[in-house]
Amino acid sequence: GARYDAVIRFNLIQRVKELQAKVKVPTTMKEALQIALDQQEEIEALSLQNKRLEIKANEDKPKLDYLNKILQSSGTLKISQVAADYNMSAIALNKLLHEAGLIRKVNDQWILYKKYMEKGYTDSETTIIPCIDQETGERKEKTKLLTVWTQKGRLKIHEILTELGIKANFDK
């Protein structure tokens, strides 16, 4: 009841006093004009900062749209498909990724170095290759394991190439 109301009233008065202490009330025309000038300078500085952020956001929009498109995609890609984003061949991209310490070749297959294996960058796909038996001359098929890239792996490749100064088609 009354005690509770008194506590609320006391807290409210304290809060009003805190706010009054923070707000400078001018006592002369000169103080009033100085406060107005300070506020105007702050408004102009914030407006300039806002314009800079707006320009940066507009510059980043195409990149963000592309990255969002990648992240929404669930399928995997062959290295040649990723390489096409950078106008390069699969061979050239694999070489760069090897030099960057991401992948190495084992039994004619590019695989991730151990420290990247559990990150969800790649998957393996079995492909069937038609061939001819050297002894009998008969047509036959053999299987080969291919490394395919997930969308997360595609972003890792993008990160590596960006650090190397190589821009994707969408960044140019």
CSV table of N, CA and C in Angstrom, one decimal:
chain,number,residue,atom,x,y,z
A,1,GLY,N,0.8,-1.2,0.0
A,1,GLY,CA,0.0,0.0,0.0
A,1,GLY,C,0.8,1.3,0.0
A,2,ALA,N,0.7,2.0,1.1
A,2,ALA,CA,1.3,3.4,1.2
A,2,ALA,C,2.8,3.3,1.1
A,3,ARG,N,3.4,2.3,1.8
A,3,ARG,CA,4.8,2.2,1.8
A,3,ARG,C,5.4,1.9,0.4
A,4,TYR,N,4.7,1.0,-0.3
A,4,TYR,CA,5.0,0.7,-1.7
A,4,TYR,C,4.9,1.9,-2.6
A,5,ASP,N,3.9,2.7,-2.4
A,5,ASP,CA,3.7,4.0,-3.2
A,5,ASP,C,4.8,5.0,-2.9
A,6,ALA,N,5.3,5.0,-1.6
A,6,ALA,CA,6.3,5.9,-1.2
A,6,ALA,C,7.7,5.5,-1.8
A,7,VAL,N,7.9,4.2,-1.9
A,7,VAL,CA,9.1,3.7,-2.6
A,7,VAL,C,9.1,4.1,-4.0
A,8,ILE,N,8.0,3.9,-4.7
A,8,ILE,CA,7.9,4.2,-6.1
A,8,ILE,C,8.1,5.7,-6.3
A,9,ARG,N,7.5,6.5,-5.5
A,9,ARG,CA,7.6,8.0,-5.6
A,9,ARG,C,9.0,8.4,-5.4
A,10,PHE,N,9.7,7.8,-4.4
A,10,PHE,CA,11.1,8.1,-4.1
A,10,PHE,C,12.0,7.8,-5.3
A,11,ASN,N,11.8,6.6,-5.9
A,11,ASN,CA,12.6,6.1,-7.0
A,11,ASN,C,12.3,7.1,-8.2
A,12,LEU,N,11.1,7.5,-8.4
A,12,LEU,CA,10.8,8.4,-9.5
A,12,LEU,C,11.4,9.7,-9.4
A,13,ILE,N,11.4,10.3,-8.2
A,13,ILE,CA,12.1,11.6,-7.9
A,13,ILE,C,13.6,11.4,-8.1
A,14,GLN,N,14.2,10.3,-7.7
A,14,GLN,CA,15.6,10.1,-7.9
A,14,GLN,C,15.9,10.1,-9.4
A,15,ARG,N,15.1,9.4,-10.2
A,15,ARG,CA,15.3,9.3,-11.6
A,15,ARG,C,15.2,10.7,-12.3
A,16,VAL,N,14.2,11.5,-11.9
A,16,VAL,CA,14.1,12.8,-12.4
A,16,VAL,C,15.3,13.6,-12.1
A,17,LYS,N,15.8,13.5,-10.9
A,17,LYS,CA,17.0,14.3,-10.5
A,17,LYS,C,18.2,13.9,-11.4
A,18,GLU,N,18.4,12.5,-11.6
A,18,GLU,CA,19.4,12.0,-12.5
A,18,GLU,C,19.4,12.6,-13.9
A,19,LEU,N,18.2,12.6,-14.4
A,19,LEU,CA,18.0,13.1,-15.8
A,19,LEU,C,18.2,14.6,-15.8
A,20,GLN,N,17.8,15.4,-14.8
A,20,GLN,CA,18.0,16.8,-14.8
A,20,GLN,C,19.5,17.1,-14.7
A,21,ALA,N,20.3,16.3,-14.0
A,21,ALA,CA,21.7,16.5,-13.9
A,21,ALA,C,22.4,16.3,-15.2
A,22,LYS,N,21.9,15.4,-16.0
A,22,LYS,CA,22.5,15.1,-17.4
A,22,LYS,C,22.1,16.2,-18.4
A,23,VAL,N,21.0,16.8,-18.3
A,23,VAL,CA,20.5,17.8,-19.2
A,23,VAL,C,21.0,19.1,-18.8
A,24,LYS,N,21.8,19.8,-19.7
A,24,LYS,CA,22.3,21.1,-19.3
A,24,LYS,C,21.3,22.1,-19.7
A,25,VAL,N,20.9,22.9,-18.7
A,25,VAL,CA,19.9,23.9,-19.0
A,25,VAL,C,20.6,25.3,-19.1
A,26,PRO,N,20.5,25.9,-20.3
A,26,PRO,CA,21.3,27.1,-20.4
A,26,PRO,C,20.7,28.3,-19.5
A,27,THR,N,21.6,29.1,-19.1
A,27,THR,CA,21.2,30.2,-18.2
A,27,THR,C,21.4,31.6,-19.0
A,28,THR,N,22.2,31.5,-20.1
A,28,THR,CA,22.4,32.7,-20.9
A,28,THR,C,22.1,32.4,-22.3
A,29,MET,N,22.0,33.5,-23.1
A,29,MET,CA,21.8,33.3,-24.6
A,29,MET,C,23.0,32.7,-25.2
A,30,LYS,N,24.2,33.0,-24.7
A,30,LYS,CA,25.4,32.5,-25.3
A,30,LYS,C,25.5,31.0,-25.0
A,31,GLU,N,25.1,30.5,-23.8
A,31,GLU,CA,25.1,29.1,-23.5
A,31,GLU,C,24.1,28.3,-24.4
A,32,ALA,N,22.9,28.9,-24.6
A,32,ALA,CA,21.9,28.3,-25.4
A,32,ALA,C,22.3,28.2,-26.9
A,33,LEU,N,23.0,29.2,-27.4
A,33,LEU,CA,23.5,29.1,-28.8
A,33,LEU,C,24.6,28.1,-28.9
A,34,GLN,N,25.5,28.0,-27.8
A,34,GLN,CA,26.6,27.0,-27.9
A,34,GLN,C,26.0,25.6,-27.8
A,35,ILE,N,25.0,25.4,-27.0
A,35,ILE,CA,24.4,24.0,-27.0
A,35,ILE,C,23.8,23.7,-28.3
A,36,ALA,N,23.1,24.7,-28.9
A,36,ALA,CA,22.5,24.5,-30.3
A,36,ALA,C,23.5,24.2,-31.3
A,37,LEU,N,24.7,24.9,-31.3
A,37,LEU,CA,25.8,24.7,-32.2
A,37,LEU,C,26.4,23.3,-32.0
A,38,ASP,N,26.6,22.9,-30.8
A,38,ASP,CA,27.1,21.5,-30.5
A,38,ASP,C,26.2,20.5,-31.0
A,39,GLN,N,24.9,20.6,-30.8
A,39,GLN,CA,24.0,19.6,-31.3
A,39,GLN,C,23.9,19.6,-32.8
A,40,GLN,N,24.0,20.7,-33.5
A,40,GLN,CA,24.0,20.8,-34.9
A,40,GLN,C,25.3,20.1,-35.5
A,41,GLU,N,26.4,20.3,-34.9
A,41,GLU,CA,27.7,19.7,-35.3
A,41,GLU,C,27.6,18.2,-35.1
A,42,GLU,N,27.0,17.7,-34.0
A,42,GLU,CA,26.8,16.3,-33.8
A,42,GLU,C,25.8,15.7,-34.9
A,43,ILE,N,24.8,16.4,-35.2
A,43,ILE,CA,23.8,16.0,-36.2
A,43,ILE,C,24.5,15.8,-37.5
A,44,GLU,N,25.3,16.8,-37.9
A,44,GLU,CA,26.0,16.8,-39.2
A,44,GLU,C,27.0,15.7,-39.3
A,45,ALA,N,27.7,15.4,-38.1
A,45,ALA,CA,28.7,14.3,-38.1
A,45,ALA,C,28.0,13.0,-38.3
A,46,LEU,N,26.9,12.8,-37.6
A,46,LEU,CA,26.1,11.6,-37.7
A,46,LEU,C,25.5,11.4,-39.1
A,47,SER,N,25.1,12.5,-39.7
A,47,SER,CA,24.6,12.4,-41.0
A,47,SER,C,25.7,12.0,-42.0
A,48,LEU,N,26.9,12.5,-41.9
A,48,LEU,CA,28.0,12.1,-42.7
A,48,LEU,C,28.3,10.7,-42.5
A,49,GLN,N,28.4,10.2,-41.3
A,49,GLN,CA,28.7,8.8,-41.0
A,49,GLN,C,27.6,7.9,-41.6
A,50,ASN,N,26.4,8.3,-41.5
A,50,ASN,CA,25.2,7.6,-42.1
A,50,ASN,C,25.4,7.5,-43.6
A,51,LYS,N,25.8,8.6,-44.3
A,51,LYS,CA,26.0,8.5,-45.8
A,51,LYS,C,27.1,7.6,-46.1
A,52,ARG,N,28.2,7.6,-45.4
A,52,ARG,CA,29.3,6.7,-45.6
A,52,ARG,C,28.9,5.2,-45.5
A,53,LEU,N,28.1,4.9,-44.4
A,53,LEU,CA,27.6,3.6,-44.2
A,53,LEU,C,26.7,3.1,-45.3
A,54,GLU,N,25.8,4.1,-45.8
A,54,GLU,CA,24.9,3.8,-46.9
A,54,GLU,C,25.7,3.4,-48.2
A,55,ILE,N,26.7,4.2,-48.5
A,55,ILE,CA,27.5,3.9,-49.7
A,55,ILE,C,28.2,2.6,-49.5
A,56,LYS,N,28.8,2.3,-48.4
A,56,LYS,CA,29.4,1.0,-48.1
A,56,LYS,C,28.4,-0.2,-48.3
A,57,ALA,N,27.2,0.0,-47.7
A,57,ALA,CA,26.2,-1.0,-47.8
A,57,ALA,C,25.8,-1.3,-49.3
A,58,ASN,N,25.7,-0.2,-50.1
A,58,ASN,CA,25.4,-0.4,-51.5
A,58,ASN,C,26.5,-1.1,-52.3
A,59,GLU,N,27.8,-0.8,-51.9
A,59,GLU,CA,28.9,-1.5,-52.5
A,59,GLU,C,28.9,-3.0,-52.1
A,60,ASP,N,28.5,-3.3,-50.9
A,60,ASP,CA,28.6,-4.7,-50.4
A,60,ASP,C,27.4,-5.5,-50.9
A,61,LYS,N,26.3,-4.9,-51.3
A,61,LYS,CA,25.0,-5.6,-51.6
A,61,LYS,C,25.2,-6.7,-52.6
A,62,PRO,N,25.9,-6.4,-53.8
A,62,PRO,CA,26.0,-7.6,-54.7
A,62,PRO,C,26.8,-8.7,-54.1
A,63,LYS,N,27.8,-8.5,-53.3
A,63,LYS,CA,28.6,-9.5,-52.7
A,63,LYS,C,27.7,-10.3,-51.8
A,64,LEU,N,27.0,-9.6,-50.9
A,64,LEU,CA,26.1,-10.3,-49.9
A,64,LEU,C,25.0,-11.1,-50.6
A,65,ASP,N,24.5,-10.5,-51.7
A,65,ASP,CA,23.4,-11.3,-52.4
A,65,ASP,C,24.0,-12.6,-53.0
A,66,TYR,N,25.2,-12.5,-53.5
A,66,TYR,CA,25.9,-13.7,-54.1
A,66,TYR,C,26.2,-14.7,-53.0
A,67,LEU,N,26.7,-14.2,-51.8
A,67,LEU,CA,27.0,-15.2,-50.7
A,67,LEU,C,25.7,-15.8,-50.2
A,68,ASN,N,24.7,-15.0,-50.1
A,68,ASN,CA,23.4,-15.6,-49.6
A,68,ASN,C,22.9,-16.6,-50.6
A,69,LYS,N,23.0,-16.4,-51.9
A,69,LYS,CA,22.6,-17.3,-52.9
A,69,LYS,C,23.4,-18.6,-52.7
A,70,ILE,N,24.7,-18.5,-52.5
A,70,ILE,CA,25.5,-19.7,-52.3
A,70,ILE,C,25.0,-20.5,-51.0
A,71,LEU,N,24.8,-19.8,-49.9
A,71,LEU,CA,24.4,-20.4,-48.7
A,71,LEU,C,23.0,-21.1,-48.8
A,72,GLN,N,22.1,-20.6,-49.6
A,72,GLN,CA,20.8,-21.1,-49.8
A,72,GLN,C,20.8,-22.4,-50.6
A,73,SER,N,21.9,-22.6,-51.4
A,73,SER,CA,22.0,-23.7,-52.3
A,73,SER,C,22.5,-24.9,-51.5
A,74,SER,N,21.8,-26.1,-51.7
A,74,SER,CA,22.2,-27.2,-50.9
A,74,SER,C,23.1,-28.2,-51.7
A,75,GLY,N,23.2,-28.1,-53.0
A,75,GLY,CA,23.9,-29.1,-53.7
A,75,GLY,C,25.4,-29.0,-53.6
A,76,THR,N,26.1,-29.9,-54.2
A,76,THR,CA,27.6,-29.9,-54.3
A,76,THR,C,28.0,-29.5,-55.7
A,77,LEU,N,29.2,-29.1,-55.8
A,77,LEU,CA,29.8,-28.6,-57.1
A,77,LEU,C,31.1,-29.3,-57.4
A,78,LYS,N,31.3,-29.5,-58.6
A,78,LYS,CA,32.6,-30.0,-59.1
A,78,LYS,C,33.6,-28.8,-59.1
A,79,ILE,N,34.8,-29.1,-59.0
A,79,ILE,CA,35.8,-28.0,-58.9
A,79,ILE,C,35.8,-27.1,-60.1
A,80,SER,N,35.4,-27.7,-61.3
A,80,SER,CA,35.3,-26.9,-62.5
A,80,SER,C,34.2,-25.9,-62.4
A,81,GLN,N,33.1,-26.2,-61.7
A,81,GLN,CA,32.0,-25.3,-61.5
A,81,GLN,C,32.4,-24.1,-60.6
A,82,VAL,N,33.2,-24.4,-59.6
A,82,VAL,CA,33.7,-23.4,-58.7
A,82,VAL,C,34.7,-22.5,-59.4
A,83,ALA,N,35.6,-23.1,-60.2
A,83,ALA,CA,36.6,-22.4,-60.9
A,83,ALA,C,36.0,-21.4,-61.9
A,84,ALA,N,34.9,-21.8,-62.5
A,84,ALA,CA,34.2,-20.9,-63.5
A,84,ALA,C,33.8,-19.6,-62.9
A,85,ASP,N,33.6,-19.5,-61.5
A,85,ASP,CA,33.3,-18.3,-60.9
A,85,ASP,C,34.5,-17.3,-60.9
A,86,TYR,N,35.7,-17.8,-61.2
A,86,TYR,CA,36.9,-17.0,-61.1
A,86,TYR,C,37.6,-17.0,-62.5
A,87,ASN,N,36.8,-17.4,-63.6
A,87,ASN,CA,37.4,-17.5,-64.9
A,87,ASN,C,38.7,-18.3,-65.0
A,88,MET,N,38.8,-19.4,-64.3
A,88,MET,CA,40.0,-20.2,-64.3
A,88,MET,C,39.6,-21.7,-64.5
A,89,SER,N,40.6,-22.5,-64.8
A,89,SER,CA,40.4,-23.9,-65.0
A,89,SER,C,40.4,-24.6,-63.7
A,90,ALA,N,39.8,-25.8,-63.7
A,90,ALA,CA,39.8,-26.7,-62.5
A,90,ALA,C,41.3,-27.0,-62.1
A,91,ILE,N,42.1,-27.2,-63.1
A,91,ILE,CA,43.6,-27.5,-62.8
A,91,ILE,C,44.2,-26.3,-62.1
A,92,ALA,N,44.0,-25.1,-62.6
A,92,ALA,CA,44.6,-23.9,-62.0
A,92,ALA,C,44.1,-23.7,-60.6
A,93,LEU,N,42.8,-23.9,-60.4
A,93,LEU,CA,42.2,-23.7,-59.0
A,93,LEU,C,42.7,-24.7,-58.0
A,94,ASN,N,42.8,-26.0,-58.5
A,94,ASN,CA,43.3,-27.0,-57.6
A,94,ASN,C,44.8,-26.7,-57.2
A,95,LYS,N,45.5,-26.2,-58.2
A,95,LYS,CA,46.9,-25.9,-57.9
A,95,LYS,C,47.0,-24.8,-56.8
A,96,LEU,N,46.2,-23.7,-57.0
A,96,LEU,CA,46.2,-22.6,-56.0
A,96,LEU,C,45.7,-23.1,-54.6
A,97,LEU,N,44.7,-24.0,-54.6
A,97,LEU,CA,44.2,-24.5,-53.3
A,97,LEU,C,45.2,-25.4,-52.6
A,98,HIS,N,46.0,-26.1,-53.5
A,98,HIS,CA,47.1,-26.9,-52.9
A,98,HIS,C,48.2,-26.1,-52.4
A,99,GLU,N,48.6,-25.0,-53.1
A,99,GLU,CA,49.6,-24.1,-52.6
A,99,GLU,C,49.2,-23.4,-51.3
A,100,ALA,N,47.9,-23.1,-51.2
A,100,ALA,CA,47.3,-22.5,-50.0
A,100,ALA,C,47.2,-23.4,-48.8
A,101,GLY,N,47.5,-24.7,-49.0
A,101,GLY,CA,47.5,-25.7,-47.9
A,101,GLY,C,46.1,-26.2,-47.6
A,102,LEU,N,45.1,-26.1,-48.6
A,102,LEU,CA,43.8,-26.6,-48.3
A,102,LEU,C,43.7,-28.1,-48.8
A,103,ILE,N,44.2,-28.4,-49.9
A,103,ILE,CA,44.0,-29.8,-50.5
A,103,ILE,C,45.4,-30.4,-50.9
A,104,ARG,N,45.4,-31.7,-51.0
A,104,ARG,CA,46.5,-32.5,-51.5
A,104,ARG,C,46.0,-33.6,-52.4
A,105,LYS,N,46.9,-34.2,-53.2
A,105,LYS,CA,46.4,-35.3,-54.1
A,105,LYS,C,46.9,-36.6,-53.5
A,106,VAL,N,45.9,-37.5,-53.4
A,106,VAL,CA,46.1,-38.9,-52.9
A,106,VAL,C,45.4,-39.8,-53.8
A,107,ASN,N,46.2,-40.8,-54.4
A,107,ASN,CA,45.6,-41.8,-55.3
A,107,ASN,C,44.8,-41.1,-56.4
A,108,ASP,N,45.3,-40.0,-57.0
A,108,ASP,CA,44.7,-39.3,-58.1
A,108,ASP,C,43.4,-38.6,-57.7
A,109,GLN,N,43.2,-38.4,-56.4
A,109,GLN,CA,42.0,-37.6,-56.0
A,109,GLN,C,42.5,-36.5,-55.1
A,110,TRP,N,42.0,-35.3,-55.3
A,110,TRP,CA,42.3,-34.2,-54.4
A,110,TRP,C,41.4,-34.3,-53.1
A,111,ILE,N,42.1,-34.3,-52.0
A,111,ILE,CA,41.4,-34.4,-50.7
A,111,ILE,C,41.9,-33.2,-49.8
A,112,LEU,N,41.1,-32.9,-48.8
A,112,LEU,CA,41.4,-31.9,-47.9
A,112,LEU,C,42.6,-32.3,-46.9
A,113,TYR,N,43.4,-31.4,-46.5
A,113,TYR,CA,44.4,-31.7,-45.5
A,113,TYR,C,43.6,-32.0,-44.2
A,114,LYS,N,44.1,-32.8,-43.3
A,114,LYS,CA,43.5,-33.2,-42.1
A,114,LYS,C,42.8,-32.1,-41.3
A,115,LYS,N,43.4,-31.0,-41.1
A,115,LYS,CA,42.8,-30.0,-40.3
A,115,LYS,C,41.5,-29.4,-40.9
A,116,TYR,N,41.3,-29.6,-42.2
A,116,TYR,CA,40.0,-29.1,-42.8
A,116,TYR,C,39.0,-30.2,-43.0
A,117,MET,N,39.3,-31.5,-42.7
A,117,MET,CA,38.5,-32.6,-43.0
A,117,MET,C,37.1,-32.6,-42.3
A,118,GLU,N,37.0,-32.2,-41.1
A,118,GLU,CA,35.7,-32.2,-40.4
A,118,GLU,C,34.9,-30.9,-40.5
A,119,LYS,N,35.2,-30.1,-41.4
A,119,LYS,CA,34.6,-28.8,-41.5
A,119,LYS,C,33.4,-28.8,-42.5
A,120,GLY,N,33.1,-29.9,-43.2
A,120,GLY,CA,32.0,-29.9,-44.1
A,120,GLY,C,32.2,-29.2,-45.4
A,121,TYR,N,33.5,-29.0,-45.8
A,121,TYR,CA,33.8,-28.3,-47.1
A,121,TYR,C,33.6,-29.2,-48.3
A,122,THR,N,33.8,-30.5,-48.2
A,122,THR,CA,33.7,-31.4,-49.3
A,122,THR,C,32.9,-32.6,-49.0
A,123,ASP,N,32.6,-33.3,-50.1
A,123,ASP,CA,32.0,-34.6,-50.1
A,123,ASP,C,32.7,-35.5,-51.2
A,124,SER,N,32.4,-36.7,-51.2
A,124,SER,CA,33.0,-37.6,-52.2
A,124,SER,C,31.8,-38.1,-53.1
A,125,GLU,N,32.1,-38.3,-54.3
A,125,GLU,CA,31.1,-38.8,-55.3
A,125,GLU,C,31.8,-39.8,-56.1
A,126,THR,N,31.1,-40.9,-56.4
A,126,THR,CA,31.7,-42.0,-57.2
A,126,THR,C,31.2,-41.8,-58.6
A,127,THR,N,32.1,-41.8,-59.6
A,127,THR,CA,31.7,-41.6,-61.0
A,127,THR,C,32.2,-42.8,-61.7
A,128,ILE,N,31.4,-43.2,-62.8
A,128,ILE,CA,31.7,-44.3,-63.6
A,128,ILE,C,32.4,-43.9,-64.9
A,129,ILE,N,33.5,-44.5,-65.1
A,129,ILE,CA,34.3,-44.1,-66.3
A,129,ILE,C,34.4,-45.3,-67.3
A,130,PRO,N,33.9,-45.1,-68.5
A,130,PRO,CA,34.0,-46.2,-69.5
A,130,PRO,C,35.5,-46.3,-69.9
A,131,CYS,N,35.9,-47.5,-70.1
A,131,CYS,CA,37.3,-47.8,-70.5
A,131,CYS,C,37.4,-49.1,-71.3
A,132,ILE,N,38.5,-49.3,-71.8
A,132,ILE,CA,38.7,-50.6,-72.6
A,132,ILE,C,39.8,-51.4,-71.9
A,133,ASP,N,39.4,-52.7,-71.7
A,133,ASP,CA,40.3,-53.6,-71.0
A,133,ASP,C,41.6,-53.8,-71.9
A,134,GLN,N,42.8,-53.6,-71.4
A,134,GLN,CA,44.0,-53.6,-72.2
A,134,GLN,C,44.3,-55.0,-72.7
A,135,GLU,N,43.9,-56.1,-71.9
A,135,GLU,CA,44.2,-57.4,-72.3
A,135,GLU,C,43.2,-58.0,-73.3
A,136,THR,N,41.9,-57.7,-73.1
A,136,THR,CA,40.8,-58.3,-73.9
A,136,THR,C,40.3,-57.4,-75.0
A,137,GLY,N,40.5,-56.1,-74.8
A,137,GLY,CA,40.0,-55.1,-75.8
A,137,GLY,C,38.5,-54.9,-75.6
A,138,GLU,N,37.9,-55.5,-74.5
A,138,GLU,CA,36.5,-55.3,-74.3
A,138,GLU,C,36.2,-54.0,-73.6
A,139,ARG,N,35.0,-53.5,-73.9
A,139,ARG,CA,34.6,-52.2,-73.2
A,139,ARG,C,34.2,-52.6,-71.7
A,140,LYS,N,34.6,-51.8,-70.8
A,140,LYS,CA,34.2,-52.0,-69.4
A,140,LYS,C,34.1,-50.7,-68.7
A,141,GLU,N,33.7,-50.8,-67.5
A,141,GLU,CA,33.6,-49.5,-66.7
A,141,GLU,C,34.4,-49.7,-65.4
A,142,LYS,N,35.0,-48.5,-65.0
A,142,LYS,CA,35.7,-48.5,-63.7
A,142,LYS,C,35.1,-47.3,-63.0
A,143,THR,N,35.3,-47.4,-61.7
A,143,THR,CA,34.8,-46.3,-60.8
A,143,THR,C,35.9,-45.5,-60.3
A,144,LYS,N,35.6,-44.2,-60.1
A,144,LYS,CA,36.6,-43.3,-59.6
A,144,LYS,C,35.9,-42.4,-58.6
A,145,LEU,N,36.7,-42.1,-57.5
A,145,LEU,CA,36.1,-41.2,-56.5
A,145,LEU,C,36.5,-39.8,-56.8
A,146,LEU,N,35.5,-38.9,-56.8
A,146,LEU,CA,35.7,-37.5,-57.0
A,146,LEU,C,35.4,-36.7,-55.8
A,147,THR,N,36.2,-35.6,-55.5
A,147,THR,CA,35.9,-34.7,-54.5
A,147,THR,C,35.0,-33.6,-55.0
A,148,VAL,N,33.8,-33.4,-54.4
A,148,VAL,CA,32.9,-32.4,-54.7
A,148,VAL,C,32.8,-31.4,-53.6
A,149,TRP,N,32.5,-30.1,-53.9
A,149,TRP,CA,32.6,-29.1,-52.9
A,149,TRP,C,31.2,-28.7,-52.4
A,150,THR,N,31.0,-28.6,-51.1
A,150,THR,CA,29.7,-28.1,-50.6
A,150,THR,C,29.7,-26.6,-50.7
A,151,GLN,N,28.6,-26.0,-50.4
A,151,GLN,CA,28.5,-24.5,-50.4
A,151,GLN,C,29.4,-23.9,-49.4
A,152,LYS,N,29.5,-24.6,-48.2
A,152,LYS,CA,30.4,-24.1,-47.2
A,152,LYS,C,31.9,-24.1,-47.7
A,153,GLY,N,32.2,-25.2,-48.4
A,153,GLY,CA,33.6,-25.3,-49.0
A,153,GLY,C,33.8,-24.2,-50.1
A,154,ARG,N,32.7,-23.9,-50.8
A,154,ARG,CA,32.8,-22.9,-51.9
A,154,ARG,C,33.1,-21.5,-51.2
A,155,LEU,N,32.5,-21.3,-50.1
A,155,LEU,CA,32.8,-20.0,-49.4
A,155,LEU,C,34.3,-20.0,-48.9
A,156,LYS,N,34.8,-21.2,-48.4
A,156,LYS,CA,36.2,-21.3,-48.0
A,156,LYS,C,37.1,-21.0,-49.1
A,157,ILE,N,36.8,-21.5,-50.3
A,157,ILE,CA,37.6,-21.2,-51.5
A,157,ILE,C,37.6,-19.7,-51.8
A,158,HIS,N,36.4,-19.1,-51.7
A,158,HIS,CA,36.2,-17.7,-51.9
A,158,HIS,C,37.1,-16.9,-51.0
A,159,GLU,N,37.1,-17.3,-49.7
A,159,GLU,CA,37.9,-16.6,-48.7
A,159,GLU,C,39.4,-16.7,-49.0
A,160,ILE,N,39.9,-17.9,-49.4
A,160,ILE,CA,41.3,-18.1,-49.8
A,160,ILE,C,41.7,-17.3,-51.0
A,161,LEU,N,40.8,-17.3,-52.0
A,161,LEU,CA,41.2,-16.6,-53.2
A,161,LEU,C,41.1,-15.1,-53.0
A,162,THR,N,40.2,-14.6,-52.2
A,162,THR,CA,40.1,-13.2,-51.8
A,162,THR,C,41.4,-12.7,-51.2
A,163,GLU,N,41.9,-13.6,-50.2
A,163,GLU,CA,43.1,-13.2,-49.5
A,163,GLU,C,44.3,-13.2,-50.5
A,164,LEU,N,44.2,-14.0,-51.6
A,164,LEU,CA,45.3,-14.0,-52.6
A,164,LEU,C,45.1,-12.8,-53.6
A,165,GLY,N,44.0,-12.0,-53.5
A,165,GLY,CA,43.7,-10.9,-54.4
A,165,GLY,C,43.0,-11.4,-55.7
A,166,ILE,N,42.5,-12.6,-55.7
A,166,ILE,CA,41.8,-13.1,-56.9
A,166,ILE,C,40.3,-12.9,-56.7
A,167,LYS,N,39.7,-12.1,-57.6
A,167,LYS,CA,38.3,-11.8,-57.4
A,167,LYS,C,37.4,-12.7,-58.2
A,168,ALA,N,36.2,-13.0,-57.7
A,168,ALA,CA,35.2,-13.8,-58.4
A,168,ALA,C,34.5,-12.8,-59.4
A,169,ASN,N,33.9,-13.4,-60.4
A,169,ASN,CA,33.2,-12.6,-61.4
A,169,ASN,C,32.2,-11.6,-60.7
A,170,PHE,N,31.5,-12.0,-59.7
A,170,PHE,CA,30.6,-11.1,-59.1
A,170,PHE,C,31.2,-9.9,-58.3
A,171,ASP,N,32.5,-10.0,-58.0
A,171,ASP,CA,33.3,-9.0,-57.3
A,171,ASP,C,33.9,-7.9,-58.2
A,172,LYS,N,33.9,-8.2,-59.5
A,172,LYS,CA,34.6,-7.4,-60.4
A,172,LYS,C,33.7,-6.2,-60.8
